[in-house]
Coordinates of C-alpha atoms and ligand atoms in Angstrom, one line a residue:
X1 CA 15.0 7.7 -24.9
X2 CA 13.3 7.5 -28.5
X3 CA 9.9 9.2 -28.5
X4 CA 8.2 5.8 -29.2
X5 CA 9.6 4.2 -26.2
X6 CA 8.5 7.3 -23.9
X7 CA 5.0 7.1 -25.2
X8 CA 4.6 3.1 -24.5
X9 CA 6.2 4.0 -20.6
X10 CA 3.5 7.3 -20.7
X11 CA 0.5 4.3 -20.6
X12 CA 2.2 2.8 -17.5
X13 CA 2.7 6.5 -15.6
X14 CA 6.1 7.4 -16.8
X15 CA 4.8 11.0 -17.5
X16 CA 3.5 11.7 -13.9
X17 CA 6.3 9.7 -12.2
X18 CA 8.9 12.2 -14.5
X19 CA 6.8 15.4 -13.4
X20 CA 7.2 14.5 -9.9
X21 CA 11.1 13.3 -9.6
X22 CA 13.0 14.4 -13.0
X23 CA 15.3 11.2 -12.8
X24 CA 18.3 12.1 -14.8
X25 CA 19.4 9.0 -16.8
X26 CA 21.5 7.9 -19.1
X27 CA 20.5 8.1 -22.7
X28 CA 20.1 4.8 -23.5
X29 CA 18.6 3.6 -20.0
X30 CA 16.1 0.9 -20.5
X31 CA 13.1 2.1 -17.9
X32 CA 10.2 -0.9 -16.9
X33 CA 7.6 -1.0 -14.5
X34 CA 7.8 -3.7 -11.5
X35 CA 4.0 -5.4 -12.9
X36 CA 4.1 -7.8 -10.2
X37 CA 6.4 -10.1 -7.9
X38 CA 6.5 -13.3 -6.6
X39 CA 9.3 -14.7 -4.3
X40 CA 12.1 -15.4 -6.4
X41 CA 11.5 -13.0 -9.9
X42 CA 9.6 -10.1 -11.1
X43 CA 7.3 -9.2 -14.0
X44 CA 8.7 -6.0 -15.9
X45 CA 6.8 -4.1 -18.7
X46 CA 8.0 -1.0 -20.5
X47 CA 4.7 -0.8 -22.3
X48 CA 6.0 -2.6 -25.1
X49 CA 6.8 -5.8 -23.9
X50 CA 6.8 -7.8 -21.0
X51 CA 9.7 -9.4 -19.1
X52 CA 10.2 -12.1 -16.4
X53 CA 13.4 -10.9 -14.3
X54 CA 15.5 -10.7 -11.2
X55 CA 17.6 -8.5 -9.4
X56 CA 21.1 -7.9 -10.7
X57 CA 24.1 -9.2 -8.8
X58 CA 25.1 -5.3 -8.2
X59 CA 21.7 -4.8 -7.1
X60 CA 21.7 -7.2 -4.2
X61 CA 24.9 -6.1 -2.9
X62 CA 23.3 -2.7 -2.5
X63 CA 19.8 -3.9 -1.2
X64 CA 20.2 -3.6 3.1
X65 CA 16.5 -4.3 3.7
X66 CA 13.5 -5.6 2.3
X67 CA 12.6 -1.5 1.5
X68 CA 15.5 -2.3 -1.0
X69 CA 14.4 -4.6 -2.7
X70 CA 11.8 -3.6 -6.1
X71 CA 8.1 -3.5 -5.0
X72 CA 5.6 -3.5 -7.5
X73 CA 4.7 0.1 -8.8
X74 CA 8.2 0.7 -9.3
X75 CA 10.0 2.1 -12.3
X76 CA 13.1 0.3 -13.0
X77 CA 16.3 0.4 -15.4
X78 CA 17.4 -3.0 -16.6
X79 CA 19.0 -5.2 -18.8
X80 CA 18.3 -7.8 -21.3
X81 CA 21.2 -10.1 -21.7
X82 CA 21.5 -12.2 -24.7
X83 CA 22.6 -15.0 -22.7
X84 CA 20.0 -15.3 -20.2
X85 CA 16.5 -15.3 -20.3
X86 CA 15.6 -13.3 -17.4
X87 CA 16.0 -9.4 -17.5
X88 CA 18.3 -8.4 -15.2
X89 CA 17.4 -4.9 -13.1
X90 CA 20.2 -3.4 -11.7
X91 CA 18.6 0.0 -10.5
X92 CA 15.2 1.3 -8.8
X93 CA 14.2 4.8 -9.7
X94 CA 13.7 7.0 -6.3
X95 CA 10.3 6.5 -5.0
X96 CA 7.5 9.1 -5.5
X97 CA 5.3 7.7 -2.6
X98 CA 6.2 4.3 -0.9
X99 CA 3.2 2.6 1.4
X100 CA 4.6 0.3 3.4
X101 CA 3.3 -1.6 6.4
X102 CA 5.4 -4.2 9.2
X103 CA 6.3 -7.7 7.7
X104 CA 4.1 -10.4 8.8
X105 CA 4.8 -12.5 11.9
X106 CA 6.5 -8.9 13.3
X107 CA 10.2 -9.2 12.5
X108 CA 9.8 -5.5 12.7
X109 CA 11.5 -5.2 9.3
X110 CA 9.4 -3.1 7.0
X111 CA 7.7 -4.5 4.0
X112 CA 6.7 -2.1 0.4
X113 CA 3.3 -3.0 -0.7
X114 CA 3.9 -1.2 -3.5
X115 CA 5.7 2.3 -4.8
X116 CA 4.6 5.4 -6.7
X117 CA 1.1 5.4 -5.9
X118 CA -1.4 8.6 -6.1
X119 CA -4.2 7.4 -4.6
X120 CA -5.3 4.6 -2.5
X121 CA -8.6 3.1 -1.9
X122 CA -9.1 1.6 1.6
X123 CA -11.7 -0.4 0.3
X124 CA -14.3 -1.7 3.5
X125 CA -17.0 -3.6 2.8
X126 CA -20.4 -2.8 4.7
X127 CA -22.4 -5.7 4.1
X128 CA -23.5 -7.5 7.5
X129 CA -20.1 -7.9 8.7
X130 CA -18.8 -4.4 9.0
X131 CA -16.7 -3.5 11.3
X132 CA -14.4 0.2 11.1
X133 CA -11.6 -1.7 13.0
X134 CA -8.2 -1.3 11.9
X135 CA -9.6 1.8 9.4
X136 CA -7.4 4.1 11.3
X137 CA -4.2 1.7 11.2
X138 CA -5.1 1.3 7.0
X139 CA -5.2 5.4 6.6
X140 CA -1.8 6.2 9.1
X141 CA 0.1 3.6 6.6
X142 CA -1.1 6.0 3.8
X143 CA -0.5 9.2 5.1
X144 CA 2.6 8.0 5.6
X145 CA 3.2 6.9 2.2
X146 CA 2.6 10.4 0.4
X147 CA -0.2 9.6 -1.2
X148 CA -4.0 10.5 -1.1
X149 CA -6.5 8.1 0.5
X150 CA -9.9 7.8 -0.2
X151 CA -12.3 5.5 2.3
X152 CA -14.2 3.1 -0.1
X153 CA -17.4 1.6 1.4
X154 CA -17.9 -1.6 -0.9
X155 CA -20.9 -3.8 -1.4
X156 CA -23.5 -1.2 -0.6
X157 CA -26.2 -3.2 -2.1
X158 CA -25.7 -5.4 1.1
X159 CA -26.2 -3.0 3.5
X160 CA -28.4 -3.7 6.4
X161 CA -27.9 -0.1 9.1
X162 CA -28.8 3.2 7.9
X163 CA -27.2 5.0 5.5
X164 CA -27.0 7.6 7.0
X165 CA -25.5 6.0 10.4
X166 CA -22.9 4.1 8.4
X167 CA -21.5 7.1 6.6
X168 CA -21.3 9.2 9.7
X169 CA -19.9 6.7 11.6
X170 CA -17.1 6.5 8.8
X171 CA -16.8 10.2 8.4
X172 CA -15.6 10.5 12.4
X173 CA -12.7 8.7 11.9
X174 CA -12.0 9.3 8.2
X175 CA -9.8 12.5 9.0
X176 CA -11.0 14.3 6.1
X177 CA -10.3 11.9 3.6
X178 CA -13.1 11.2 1.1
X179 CA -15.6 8.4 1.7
X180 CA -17.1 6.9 -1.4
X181 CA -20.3 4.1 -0.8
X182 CA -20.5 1.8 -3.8
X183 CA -21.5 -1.5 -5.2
X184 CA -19.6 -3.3 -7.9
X185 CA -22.5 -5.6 -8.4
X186 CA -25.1 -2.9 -9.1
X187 CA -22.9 0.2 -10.3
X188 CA -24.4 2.2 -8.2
X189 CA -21.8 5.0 -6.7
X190 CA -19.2 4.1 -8.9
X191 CA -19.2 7.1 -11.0
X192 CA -18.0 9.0 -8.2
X193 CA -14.9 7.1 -7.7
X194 CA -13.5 8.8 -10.9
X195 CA -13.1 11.7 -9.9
X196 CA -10.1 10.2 -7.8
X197 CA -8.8 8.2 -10.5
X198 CA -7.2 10.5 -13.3
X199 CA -6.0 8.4 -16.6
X200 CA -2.2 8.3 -16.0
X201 CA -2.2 7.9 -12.1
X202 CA -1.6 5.3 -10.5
X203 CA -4.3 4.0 -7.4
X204 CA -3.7 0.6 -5.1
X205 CA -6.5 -1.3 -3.6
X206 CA -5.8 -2.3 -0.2
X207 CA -8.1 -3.6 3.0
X208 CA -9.4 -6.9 4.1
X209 CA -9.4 -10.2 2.3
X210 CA -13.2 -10.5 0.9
X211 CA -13.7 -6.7 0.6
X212 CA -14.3 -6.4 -3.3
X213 CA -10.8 -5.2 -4.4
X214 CA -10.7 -7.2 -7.4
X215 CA -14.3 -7.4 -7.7
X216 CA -13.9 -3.7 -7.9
X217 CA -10.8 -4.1 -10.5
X218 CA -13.1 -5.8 -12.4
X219 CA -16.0 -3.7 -13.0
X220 CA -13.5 -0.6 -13.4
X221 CA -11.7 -2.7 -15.9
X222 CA -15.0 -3.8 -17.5
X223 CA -13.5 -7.3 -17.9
X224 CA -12.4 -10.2 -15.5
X225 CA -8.9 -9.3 -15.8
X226 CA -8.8 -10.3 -11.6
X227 CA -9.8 -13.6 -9.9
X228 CA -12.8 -13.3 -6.9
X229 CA -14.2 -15.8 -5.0
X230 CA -17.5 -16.0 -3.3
X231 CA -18.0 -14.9 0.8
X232 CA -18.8 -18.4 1.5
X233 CA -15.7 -19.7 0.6
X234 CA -14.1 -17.6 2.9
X235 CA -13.2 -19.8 5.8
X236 CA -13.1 -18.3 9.6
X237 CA -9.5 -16.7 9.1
X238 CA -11.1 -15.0 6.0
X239 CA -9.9 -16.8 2.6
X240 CA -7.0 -15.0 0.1
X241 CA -8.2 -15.0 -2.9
X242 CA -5.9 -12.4 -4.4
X243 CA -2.0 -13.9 -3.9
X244 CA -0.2 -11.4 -5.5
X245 CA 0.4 -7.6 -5.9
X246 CA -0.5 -6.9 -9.4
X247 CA -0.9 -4.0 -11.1
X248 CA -3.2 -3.2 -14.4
X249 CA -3.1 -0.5 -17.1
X250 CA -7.2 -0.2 -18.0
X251 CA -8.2 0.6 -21.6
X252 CA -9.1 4.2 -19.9
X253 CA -5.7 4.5 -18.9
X254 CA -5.9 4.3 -15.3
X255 CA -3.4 2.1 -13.7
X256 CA -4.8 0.1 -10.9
X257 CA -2.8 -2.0 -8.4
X258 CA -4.7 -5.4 -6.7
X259 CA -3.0 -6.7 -3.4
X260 CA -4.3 -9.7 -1.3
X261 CA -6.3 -8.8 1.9
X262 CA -4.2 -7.4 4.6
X263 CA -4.9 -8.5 8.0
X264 CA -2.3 -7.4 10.0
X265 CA -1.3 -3.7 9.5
X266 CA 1.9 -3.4 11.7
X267 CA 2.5 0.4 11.3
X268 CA 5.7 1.9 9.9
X269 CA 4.7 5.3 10.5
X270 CA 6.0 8.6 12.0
X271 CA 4.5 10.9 14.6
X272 CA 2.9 13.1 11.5
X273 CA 1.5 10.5 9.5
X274 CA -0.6 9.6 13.4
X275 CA -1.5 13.1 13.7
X276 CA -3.0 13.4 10.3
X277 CA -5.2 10.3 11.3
X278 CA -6.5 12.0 14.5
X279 CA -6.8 15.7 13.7
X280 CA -9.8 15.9 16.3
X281 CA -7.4 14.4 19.2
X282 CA -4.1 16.6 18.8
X283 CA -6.3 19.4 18.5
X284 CA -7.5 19.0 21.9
X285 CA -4.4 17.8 23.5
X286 CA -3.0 21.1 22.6
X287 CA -4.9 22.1 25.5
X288 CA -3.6 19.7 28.3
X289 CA -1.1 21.4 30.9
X290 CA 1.8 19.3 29.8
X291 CA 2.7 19.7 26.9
X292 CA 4.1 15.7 27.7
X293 CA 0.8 14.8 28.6
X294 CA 0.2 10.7 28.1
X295 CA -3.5 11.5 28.1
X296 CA -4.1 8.9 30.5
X297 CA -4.4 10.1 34.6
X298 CA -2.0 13.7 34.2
X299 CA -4.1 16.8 35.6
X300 CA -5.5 19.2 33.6
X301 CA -5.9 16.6 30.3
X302 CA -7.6 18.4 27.9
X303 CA -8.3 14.8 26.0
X304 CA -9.9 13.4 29.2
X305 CA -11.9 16.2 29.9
X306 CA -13.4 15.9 26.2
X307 CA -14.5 12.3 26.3
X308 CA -16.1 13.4 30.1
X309 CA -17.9 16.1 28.0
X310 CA -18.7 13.8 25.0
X311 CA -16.2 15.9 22.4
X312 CA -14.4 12.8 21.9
X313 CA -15.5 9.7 21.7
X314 CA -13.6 6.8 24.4
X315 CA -13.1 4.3 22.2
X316 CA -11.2 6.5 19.7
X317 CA -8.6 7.9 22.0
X318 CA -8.0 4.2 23.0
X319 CA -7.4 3.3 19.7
X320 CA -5.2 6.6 19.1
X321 CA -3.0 5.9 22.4
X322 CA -2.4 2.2 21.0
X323 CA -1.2 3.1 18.0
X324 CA 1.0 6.1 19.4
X325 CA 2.3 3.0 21.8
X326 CA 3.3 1.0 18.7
X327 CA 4.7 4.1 17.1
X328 CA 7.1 4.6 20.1
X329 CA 8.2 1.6 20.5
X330 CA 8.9 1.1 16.9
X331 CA 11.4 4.1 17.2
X332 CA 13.0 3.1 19.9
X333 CA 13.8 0.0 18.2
X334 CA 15.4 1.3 15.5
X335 CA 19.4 -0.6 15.9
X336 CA 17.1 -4.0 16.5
X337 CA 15.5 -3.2 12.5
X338 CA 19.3 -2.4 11.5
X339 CA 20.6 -5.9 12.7
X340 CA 18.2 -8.3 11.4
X341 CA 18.5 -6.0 7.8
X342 CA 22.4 -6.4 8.5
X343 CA 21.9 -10.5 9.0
X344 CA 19.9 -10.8 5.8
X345 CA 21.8 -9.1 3.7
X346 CA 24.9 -11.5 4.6
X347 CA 22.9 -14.1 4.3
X348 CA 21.5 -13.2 1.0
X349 CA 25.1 -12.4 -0.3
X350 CA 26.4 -15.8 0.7
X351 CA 23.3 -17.3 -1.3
X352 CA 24.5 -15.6 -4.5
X353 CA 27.9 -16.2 -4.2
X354 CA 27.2 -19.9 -3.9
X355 CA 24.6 -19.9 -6.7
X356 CA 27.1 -18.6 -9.3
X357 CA 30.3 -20.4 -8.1
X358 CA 28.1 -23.6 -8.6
Ligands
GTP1 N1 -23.2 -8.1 -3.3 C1 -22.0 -7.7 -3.6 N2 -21.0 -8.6 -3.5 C2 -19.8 -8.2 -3.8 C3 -19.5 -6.8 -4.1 N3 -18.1 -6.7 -4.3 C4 -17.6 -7.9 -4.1 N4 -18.6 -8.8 -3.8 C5 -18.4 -10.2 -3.5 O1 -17.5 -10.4 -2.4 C6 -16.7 -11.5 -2.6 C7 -15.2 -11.2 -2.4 O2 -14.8 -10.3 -3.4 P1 -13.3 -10.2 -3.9 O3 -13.3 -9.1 -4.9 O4 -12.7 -11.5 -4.2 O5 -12.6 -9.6 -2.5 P2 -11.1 -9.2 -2.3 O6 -11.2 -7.9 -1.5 O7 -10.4 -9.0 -3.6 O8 -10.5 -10.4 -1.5 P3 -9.0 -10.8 -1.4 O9 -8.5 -11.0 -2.8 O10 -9.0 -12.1 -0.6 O11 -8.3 -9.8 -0.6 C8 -17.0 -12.1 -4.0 O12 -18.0 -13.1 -3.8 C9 -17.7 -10.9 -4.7 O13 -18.6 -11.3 -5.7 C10 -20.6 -5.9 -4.2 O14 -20.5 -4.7 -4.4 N5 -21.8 -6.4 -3.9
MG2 MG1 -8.8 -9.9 -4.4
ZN3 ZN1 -3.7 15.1 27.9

């Protein structure tokens, strides 16, 4: 690769992403960025130019499941051919981090938000409406993923409890990951957020529709490179605004990534990625008599005996029993994931061979 062309990928995060992984290519490998998808093509740029494209016909015979397939974030080799005018990518660089979460309407088949991410902002809004609820289920997904989140309370100038209350209510189930109050509308607490955000790495924006993620994008940006929409359009199933994953290189040089609010987190996550989330609870249960303890009616629970005391809190071990239930079950259905991958994929192939037989 010229020195040129390394120095236009360096502005989209090549130079991190090489530190991390040292892909070993072929000299004269064209590398992109996935920018953003939609359902049928992709949006490439290799900090030159940008391209519309789609997944080569080699590609597809070697994508299983939808973790296969390019997710925005990733870094690409592909293909310009003269005779079409779609760039064709027929290879996806190894992942650096991959934050994935259950595909909507629970086919169990997991679904990339989006790839090679350092940091991710959880981004809850705490204007009258806030709730902590599926907090837990957004940080397990990113522990899982390899990369670092930080807890962003939005819309501060909204704020109707305490300060204090709020922030220490987040800060007992944050697991240690930073917690960083701000308003886009005022400024105020932004500063801090850089300090997470280093020019050349690459940070998504995930949590509920309406939170102020591209409101956010914005003000980082300093320019309306995102589309928002007001609360009170929001109807009672809480209105999308944001339709696409999208990612944007800032004049600063920090990449930012803009997904639409997520309301179902189904969790693809291992036994680790659940322990990291609820530090305080696997320390205790270290102390149970069985070492198979369900925390629920065994004698001698240590996690019991805490909430009795008032160590723990009730409503968190509920919450961290659910989600070790969902974990569970999700490993035991492992051959049910395999099939339905196995049934697209012939599908799929069977699409192609139609389309270019036609
Ligand atoms: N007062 C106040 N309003 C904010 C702040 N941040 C965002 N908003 C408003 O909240 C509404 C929703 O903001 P968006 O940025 O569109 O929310 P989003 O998280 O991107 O939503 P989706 O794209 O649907 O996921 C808009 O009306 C914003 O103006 C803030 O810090 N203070
Ligand atoms: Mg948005
Ligand atoms: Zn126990």
């Amino acid at each position: 690769m010229h020195k040129s062309d390394m120095d236009k990928l360096n502005r989209l995060g090549w130079q991190r992403y090489r530190l991390a992984m040292q892909p070993n290519l072929e000299k004269n490998a064209h590398v992109g960025r996935i920018t953003a998808e939609s359902k049928r093509y992709y949006f490439l740029s290799d900090g030159h130019s940008d391209y519309l494209a789609e997944i080569s016909g080699k590609l597809l015979h070697r994508t299983l499941g939808l973790e296969d397939f390019p997710a925005v974030g990733d870094w690409v080799l592909f293909q310009t051919p003269e005779s079409k005018d779609r760039a064709a990518i027929y290879r996806v660089l190894p992942r650096h981090t991959t934050l994935k979460r259950r595909a909507v309407r629970s086919n169990e088949e997991a679904q990339v938000i989006a790839a090679n991410l350092d940091t991710v902002f959880i981004v809850y809004a705490v204007d009258e409406n806030f709730k902590t609820g599926r907090l837990e289920r957004f940080l397990a997904i990113v522990h899982e993923s390899g990369a670092v989140p930080v807890v962003v309370l939005s819309k501060s100038d909204l704020m109707r409890g305490n300060r204090k209350t709020v922030y220490r209510e987040v800060l007992n189930i944050a697991s240690g990951a930073a917690i960083v109050m701000l308003s886009a509308k005022t400024g105020e607490g932004v500063d801090s957020l850089f300090k997470h955000l280093e020019p050349g790495s690459t940070c998504c924006l995930i949590g509920p529709s309406g939170a102020g993620k591209s409101t956010l994008l914005n003000f980082l940006a300093g320019s309306e490179v995102a589309r928002t929409a007001d609360v009170r359009e929001f109807d009672m199933k809480g209105r999308h605004t944001t339709t696409k994953r999208e990612l944007f290189v800032l004049d600063s040089g920090r990449i930012l990534i803009d997904t639409p609010g997520i309301r179902e987190v189904g969790l693809v996550v291992g036994d680790d990625a659940l322990a990291s989330v609820f530090p305080d609870v696997m320390a205790i249960a270290e102390h149970c008599r069985f070492r198979n303890c369900t925390h629920k009616h065994e004698p001698g629970c240590a996690v019991q005996a805490a909430i009795v005391s008032g160590e723990l809190d009730a409503a968190r071990v509920a919450r961290y029993l659910k989600l070790k239930e969902e974990v569970a079950e999700r490993e035991g259905g492992g051959s049910k994931d395999r099939k339905i991958a196995e049934k697209r994929h012939a599908k799929r192939i069977h699409k192609a061979f139609r389309k270019s037989s036609r």
